[in-house]
Amino acid sequence: MRHDVFIAGYGGQGVLLAGNLLSYAAIHENKNVSFFPAYGVEKRGGAAMCTVVFSDGDTGSPVVGSPSVAIVLNQLSFDKYAAKVKPGGICIVNSTLVEADYSQLPGVELVAVPMNDIALELGDMRMVNMVACGAYAAKSGSLALESLEDALKKALPERNHRLIPANIKAIRAGAAAAMQRNT
């Protein structure tokens, strides 16, 4: 089975770390992985996006024109990329920052998760990306939450391993929120 996910937001939201985490989780599940990060020249606030493709067999190119799943963390990214999600796919949006109308994406399941709000409730705005990863795993069913949790050791630098319990909480909160929002 082949899975692909496109993640977009702005620099500072942890888009690339989210893609890296999903990649390591897929590797943990013995999948082949292609990871393609891209970002603007700005240090913070510029565009950031990545694509992760994983499969039991060959993954092919990490460039995906019409992703099966998109995770969109801000309004600009929604306006630019949401319509590219293939029919029958899933678009997971950060409803704290994205105003999305279900009629904008016919044939696509729109999952609105207030990622910033959840991260703030957990005490750290930097957890938006972990909330997004949990929402993705829960809605797509392509990765086990436990694989994401185990992958944190590889995705995070060792100096941040003390934050793993907080990241696990954020992943689980994102998964729970996504499953409550069946749209």
GROMACS .gro file of N, CA and C in nm, residues 39-145:
model
  321
   39TYR      N    1   1.129   2.499   0.143
   39TYR     CA    2   1.097   2.616   0.223
   39TYR      C    3   1.152   2.740   0.157
   40GLY      N    4   1.093   2.854   0.195
   40GLY     CA    5   1.137   2.982   0.141
   40GLY      C    6   1.269   3.025   0.204
   41VAL      N    7   1.322   3.134   0.155
   41VAL     CA    8   1.451   3.182   0.204
   41VAL      C    9   1.441   3.252   0.340
   42GLU      N   10   1.321   3.289   0.379
   42GLU     CA   11   1.303   3.356   0.506
   42GLU      C   12   1.335   3.261   0.621
   43LYS      N   13   1.383   3.317   0.732
   43LYS     CA   14   1.416   3.233   0.846
   43LYS      C   15   1.290   3.188   0.920
   44ARG      N   16   1.200   3.280   0.946
   44ARG     CA   17   1.073   3.249   1.011
   44ARG      C   18   0.960   3.319   0.935
   45GLY      N   19   0.848   3.253   0.923
   45GLY     CA   20   0.732   3.316   0.863
   45GLY      C   21   0.715   3.293   0.715
   46GLY      N   22   0.817   3.245   0.646
   46GLY     CA   23   0.806   3.216   0.503
   46GLY      C   24   0.735   3.084   0.481
   47ALA      N   25   0.712   3.051   0.358
   47ALA     CA   26   0.645   2.926   0.324
   47ALA      C   27   0.732   2.806   0.359
   48ALA      N   28   0.670   2.703   0.412
   48ALA     CA   29   0.738   2.576   0.439
   48ALA      C   30   0.644   2.465   0.399
   49MET      N   31   0.698   2.365   0.330
   49MET     CA   32   0.616   2.252   0.290
   49MET      C   33   0.703   2.129   0.273
   50CYS      N   34   0.641   2.015   0.277
   50CYS     CA   35   0.713   1.891   0.250
   50CYS      C   36   0.615   1.785   0.205
   51THR      N   37   0.671   1.685   0.138
   51THR     CA   38   0.593   1.570   0.096
   51THR      C   39   0.660   1.445   0.150
   52VAL      N   40   0.580   1.355   0.202
   52VAL     CA   41   0.629   1.225   0.249
   52VAL      C   42   0.551   1.118   0.173
   53VAL      N   43   0.626   1.027   0.113
   53VAL     CA   44   0.566   0.913   0.043
   53VAL      C   45   0.624   0.788   0.106
   54PHE      N   46   0.538   0.694   0.145
   54PHE     CA   47   0.589   0.569   0.201
   54PHE      C   48   0.505   0.452   0.153
   55SER      N   49   0.572   0.337   0.146
   55SER     CA   50   0.509   0.220   0.086
   55SER      C   51   0.582   0.094   0.128
   56ASP      N   52   0.514  -0.020   0.113
   56ASP     CA   53   0.579  -0.149   0.134
   56ASP      C   54   0.678  -0.175   0.021
   57GLY      N   55   0.649  -0.124  -0.098
   57GLY     CA   56   0.736  -0.143  -0.215
   57GLY      C   57   0.808  -0.014  -0.249
   58ASP      N   58   0.828   0.008  -0.377
   58ASP     CA   59   0.895   0.130  -0.422
   58ASP      C   60   0.806   0.251  -0.397
   59THR      N   61   0.871   0.363  -0.361
   59THR     CA   62   0.795   0.485  -0.335
   59THR      C   63   0.790   0.576  -0.457
   60GLY      N   64   0.886   0.561  -0.545
   60GLY     CA   65   0.890   0.650  -0.661
   60GLY      C   66   0.929   0.790  -0.620
   61SER      N   67   0.889   0.888  -0.697
   61SER     CA   68   0.926   1.027  -0.673
   61SER      C   69   0.853   1.083  -0.551
   62PRO      N   70   0.922   1.166  -0.472
   62PRO     CA   71   0.854   1.232  -0.361
   62PRO      C   72   0.772   1.353  -0.405
   63VAL      N   73   0.777   1.385  -0.534
   63VAL     CA   74   0.698   1.495  -0.586
   63VAL      C   75   0.559   1.441  -0.619
   64VAL      N   76   0.458   1.498  -0.554
   64VAL     CA   77   0.321   1.450  -0.571
   64VAL      C   78   0.233   1.568  -0.614
   65GLY      N   79   0.176   1.560  -0.732
   65GLY     CA   80   0.092   1.667  -0.783
   65GLY      C   81  -0.043   1.675  -0.715
   66SER      N   82  -0.104   1.559  -0.688
   66SER     CA   83  -0.235   1.552  -0.622
   66SER      C   84  -0.223   1.456  -0.505
   67PRO      N   85  -0.194   1.509  -0.386
   67PRO     CA   86  -0.175   1.421  -0.271
   67PRO      C   87  -0.305   1.355  -0.225
   68SER      N   88  -0.290   1.239  -0.165
   68SER     CA   89  -0.406   1.170  -0.105
   68SER      C   90  -0.450   1.240   0.023
   69VAL      N   91  -0.351   1.293   0.095
   69VAL     CA   92  -0.379   1.363   0.221
   69VAL      C   93  -0.295   1.491   0.222
   70ALA      N   94  -0.357   1.600   0.265
   70ALA     CA   95  -0.285   1.725   0.287
   70ALA      C   96  -0.309   1.769   0.431
   71ILE      N   97  -0.205   1.817   0.493
   71ILE     CA   98  -0.214   1.880   0.624
   71ILE      C   99  -0.182   2.027   0.602
   72VAL      N  100  -0.276   2.114   0.631
   72VAL     CA  101  -0.261   2.256   0.601
   72VAL      C  102  -0.268   2.334   0.732
   73LEU      N  103  -0.161   2.407   0.762
   73LEU     CA  104  -0.149   2.473   0.891
   73LEU      C  105  -0.183   2.621   0.892
   74ASN      N  106  -0.197   2.684   0.774
   74ASN     CA  107  -0.232   2.826   0.770
   74ASN      C  108  -0.319   2.856   0.649
   75GLN      N  109  -0.380   2.974   0.650
   75GLN     CA  110  -0.476   3.010   0.546
   75GLN      C  111  -0.412   3.021   0.408
   76LEU      N  112  -0.295   3.083   0.401
   76LEU     CA  113  -0.228   3.098   0.272
   76LEU      C  114  -0.203   2.962   0.206
   77SER      N  115  -0.160   2.866   0.285
   77SER     CA  116  -0.135   2.731   0.232
   77SER      C  117  -0.265   2.664   0.189
   78PHE      N  118  -0.372   2.686   0.265
   78PHE     CA  119  -0.502   2.629   0.226
   78PHE      C  120  -0.545   2.686   0.091
   79ASP      N  121  -0.537   2.818   0.080
   79ASP     CA  122  -0.580   2.882  -0.045
   79ASP      C  123  -0.498   2.835  -0.164
   80LYS      N  124  -0.371   2.807  -0.141
   80LYS     CA  125  -0.281   2.770  -0.251
   80LYS      C  126  -0.285   2.621  -0.284
   81TYR      N  127  -0.300   2.533  -0.184
   81TYR     CA  128  -0.278   2.391  -0.207
   81TYR      C  129  -0.399   2.298  -0.185
   82ALA      N  130  -0.497   2.339  -0.109
   82ALA     CA  131  -0.606   2.247  -0.072
   82ALA      C  132  -0.677   2.187  -0.192
   83ALA      N  133  -0.695   2.265  -0.296
   83ALA     CA  134  -0.768   2.217  -0.414
   83ALA      C  135  -0.692   2.107  -0.489
   84LYS      N  136  -0.565   2.086  -0.456
   84LYS     CA  137  -0.485   1.984  -0.524
   84LYS      C  138  -0.507   1.844  -0.466
   85VAL      N  139  -0.572   1.834  -0.351
   85VAL     CA  140  -0.597   1.703  -0.291
   85VAL      C  141  -0.685   1.623  -0.385
   86LYS      N  142  -0.646   1.498  -0.408
   86LYS     CA  143  -0.721   1.417  -0.505
   86LYS      C  144  -0.860   1.381  -0.452
   87PRO      N  145  -0.956   1.365  -0.541
   87PRO     CA  146  -1.091   1.326  -0.499
   87PRO      C  147  -1.085   1.196  -0.419
   88GLY      N  148  -1.160   1.193  -0.310
   88GLY     CA  149  -1.156   1.079  -0.220
   88GLY      C  150  -1.049   1.093  -0.113
   89GLY      N  151  -0.971   1.200  -0.121
   89GLY     CA  152  -0.863   1.223  -0.025
   89GLY      C  153  -0.911   1.295   0.100
   90ILE      N  154  -0.813   1.332   0.182
   90ILE     CA  155  -0.841   1.397   0.310
   90ILE      C  156  -0.760   1.526   0.317
   91CYS      N  157  -0.824   1.634   0.362
   91CYS     CA  158  -0.754   1.759   0.388
   91CYS      C  159  -0.774   1.793   0.536
   92ILE      N  160  -0.665   1.786   0.611
   92ILE     CA  161  -0.669   1.815   0.755
   92ILE      C  162  -0.622   1.959   0.772
   93VAL      N  163  -0.708   2.044   0.828
   93VAL     CA  164  -0.675   2.186   0.840
   93VAL      C  165  -0.666   2.229   0.986
   94ASN      N  166  -0.577   2.323   1.010
   94ASN     CA  167  -0.563   2.387   1.140
   94ASN      C  168  -0.673   2.492   1.149
   95SER      N  169  -0.787   2.454   1.205
   95SER     CA  170  -0.904   2.542   1.203
   95SER      C  171  -0.886   2.666   1.290
   96THR      N  172  -0.782   2.672   1.372
   96THR     CA  173  -0.755   2.794   1.447
   96THR      C  174  -0.714   2.905   1.351
   97LEU      N  175  -0.641   2.871   1.244
   97LEU     CA  176  -0.589   2.971   1.151
   97LEU      C  177  -0.652   2.964   1.012
   98VAL      N  178  -0.726   2.857   0.984
   98VAL     CA  179  -0.779   2.837   0.848
   98VAL      C  180  -0.931   2.841   0.851
   99GLU      N  181  -0.986   2.929   0.769
   99GLU     CA  182  -1.131   2.930   0.747
   99GLU      C  183  -1.156   2.851   0.621
  100ALA      N  184  -1.222   2.738   0.636
  100ALA     CA  185  -1.247   2.651   0.521
  100ALA      C  186  -1.395   2.615   0.519
  101ASP      N  187  -1.449   2.622   0.401
  101ASP     CA  188  -1.588   2.586   0.378
  101ASP      C  189  -1.588   2.447   0.314
  102TYR      N  190  -1.670   2.358   0.366
  102TYR     CA  191  -1.673   2.221   0.317
  102TYR      C  192  -1.705   2.214   0.168
  103SER      N  193  -1.777   2.313   0.117
  103SER     CA  194  -1.812   2.312  -0.025
  103SER      C  195  -1.693   2.349  -0.114
  104GLN      N  196  -1.584   2.399  -0.054
  104GLN     CA  197  -1.466   2.437  -0.132
  104GLN      C  198  -1.393   2.316  -0.188
  105LEU      N  199  -1.410   2.201  -0.124
  105LEU     CA  200  -1.336   2.081  -0.164
  105LEU      C  201  -1.432   1.966  -0.190
  106PRO      N  202  -1.506   1.970  -0.298
  106PRO     CA  203  -1.600   1.861  -0.326
  106PRO      C  204  -1.526   1.729  -0.345
  107GLY      N  205  -1.578   1.624  -0.284
  107GLY     CA  206  -1.518   1.492  -0.297
  107GLY      C  207  -1.399   1.468  -0.208
  108VAL      N  208  -1.366   1.566  -0.122
  108VAL     CA  209  -1.253   1.553  -0.030
  108VAL      C  210  -1.306   1.565   0.112
  109GLU      N  211  -1.260   1.477   0.200
  109GLU     CA  212  -1.300   1.485   0.340
  109GLU      C  213  -1.220   1.596   0.407
  110LEU      N  214  -1.290   1.696   0.457
  110LEU     CA  215  -1.225   1.808   0.526
  110LEU      C  216  -1.233   1.783   0.675
  111VAL      N  217  -1.117   1.780   0.740
  111VAL     CA  218  -1.110   1.755   0.884
  111VAL      C  219  -1.053   1.879   0.949
  112ALA      N  220  -1.137   1.949   1.023
  112ALA     CA  221  -1.096   2.072   1.089
  112ALA      C  222  -1.055   2.041   1.234
  113VAL      N  223  -0.929   2.068   1.265
  113VAL     CA  224  -0.876   2.045   1.399
  113VAL      C  225  -0.815   2.177   1.449
  114PRO      N  226  -0.860   2.229   1.563
  114PRO     CA  227  -0.805   2.355   1.613
  114PRO      C  228  -0.664   2.334   1.673
  115MET      N  229  -0.568   2.316   1.587
  115MET     CA  230  -0.433   2.275   1.629
  115MET      C  231  -0.365   2.376   1.721
  116ASN      N  232  -0.375   2.505   1.688
  116ASN     CA  233  -0.314   2.606   1.775
  116ASN      C  234  -0.380   2.605   1.912
  117ASP      N  235  -0.512   2.595   1.915
  117ASP     CA  236  -0.584   2.594   2.043
  117ASP      C  237  -0.542   2.474   2.128
  118ILE      N  238  -0.531   2.358   2.065
  118ILE     CA  239  -0.490   2.237   2.136
  118ILE      C  240  -0.348   2.253   2.188
  119ALA      N  241  -0.259   2.305   2.106
  119ALA     CA  242  -0.120   2.326   2.148
  119ALA      C  243  -0.114   2.422   2.267
  120LEU      N  244  -0.193   2.529   2.262
  120LEU     CA  245  -0.196   2.623   2.374
  120LEU      C  246  -0.249   2.558   2.501
  121GLU      N  247  -0.353   2.476   2.487
  121GLU     CA  248  -0.407   2.403   2.603
  121GLU      C  249  -0.301   2.313   2.665
  122LEU      N  250  -0.215   2.258   2.581
  122LEU     CA  251  -0.108   2.171   2.629
  122LEU      C  252   0.010   2.251   2.683
  123GLY      N  253   0.008   2.382   2.662
  123GLY     CA  254   0.110   2.468   2.722
  123GLY      C  255   0.226   2.506   2.633
  124ASP      N  256   0.224   2.469   2.503
  124ASP     CA  257   0.336   2.504   2.417
  124ASP      C  258   0.291   2.514   2.272
  125MET      N  259   0.292   2.635   2.218
  125MET     CA  260   0.248   2.659   2.081
  125MET      C  261   0.330   2.579   1.980
  126ARG      N  262   0.453   2.543   2.015
  126ARG     CA  263   0.538   2.468   1.923
  126ARG      C  264   0.489   2.325   1.900
  127MET      N  265   0.385   2.284   1.970
  127MET     CA  266   0.332   2.148   1.956
  127MET      C  267   0.230   2.136   1.842
  128VAL      N  268   0.206   2.244   1.768
  128VAL     CA  269   0.110   2.240   1.657
  128VAL      C  270   0.143   2.126   1.561
  129ASN      N  271   0.270   2.109   1.529
  129ASN     CA  272   0.309   2.004   1.435
  129ASN      C  273   0.283   1.864   1.489
  130MET      N  274   0.299   1.844   1.617
  130MET     CA  275   0.273   1.713   1.677
  130MET      C  276   0.123   1.684   1.678
  131VAL      N  277   0.043   1.787   1.706
  131VAL     CA  278  -0.103   1.772   1.699
  131VAL      C  279  -0.142   1.731   1.556
  132ALA      N  280  -0.080   1.796   1.458
  132ALA     CA  281  -0.109   1.765   1.317
  132ALA      C  282  -0.071   1.621   1.283
  133CYS      N  283   0.044   1.574   1.333
  133CYS     CA  284   0.087   1.436   1.304
  133CYS      C  285  -0.010   1.335   1.366
  134GLY      N  286  -0.056   1.362   1.486
  134GLY     CA  287  -0.153   1.273   1.549
  134GLY      C  288  -0.284   1.270   1.472
  135ALA      N  289  -0.328   1.387   1.427
  135ALA     CA  290  -0.452   1.394   1.348
  135ALA      C  291  -0.436   1.315   1.218
  136TYR      N  292  -0.320   1.328   1.154
  136TYR     CA  293  -0.294   1.255   1.030
  136TYR      C  294  -0.299   1.104   1.053
  137ALA      N  295  -0.229   1.057   1.155
  137ALA     CA  296  -0.224   0.912   1.181
  137ALA      C  297  -0.364   0.858   1.209
  138ALA      N  298  -0.441   0.932   1.286
  138ALA     CA  299  -0.574   0.885   1.323
  138ALA      C  300  -0.669   0.883   1.203
  139LYS      N  301  -0.670   0.991   1.124
  139LYS     CA  302  -0.765   0.999   1.013
  139LYS      C  303  -0.725   0.912   0.894
  140SER      N  304  -0.597   0.903   0.865
  140SER     CA  305  -0.554   0.826   0.748
  140SER      C  306  -0.542   0.678   0.779
  141GLY      N  307  -0.513   0.644   0.904
  141GLY     CA  308  -0.491   0.505   0.942
  141GLY      C  309  -0.364   0.446   0.883
  142SER      N  310  -0.278   0.531   0.828
  142SER     CA  311  -0.159   0.481   0.759
  142SER      C  312  -0.042   0.453   0.851
  143LEU      N  313  -0.041   0.511   0.970
  143LEU     CA  314   0.065   0.489   1.068
  143LEU      C  315   0.005   0.472   1.206
  144ALA      N  316   0.067   0.388   1.286
  144ALA     CA  317   0.021   0.370   1.424
  144ALA      C  318   0.073   0.484   1.511
  145LEU      N  319  -0.008   0.528   1.605
  145LEU     CA  320   0.036   0.632   1.697
  145LEU      C  321   0.163   0.591   1.770
   0.00000   0.00000   0.00000
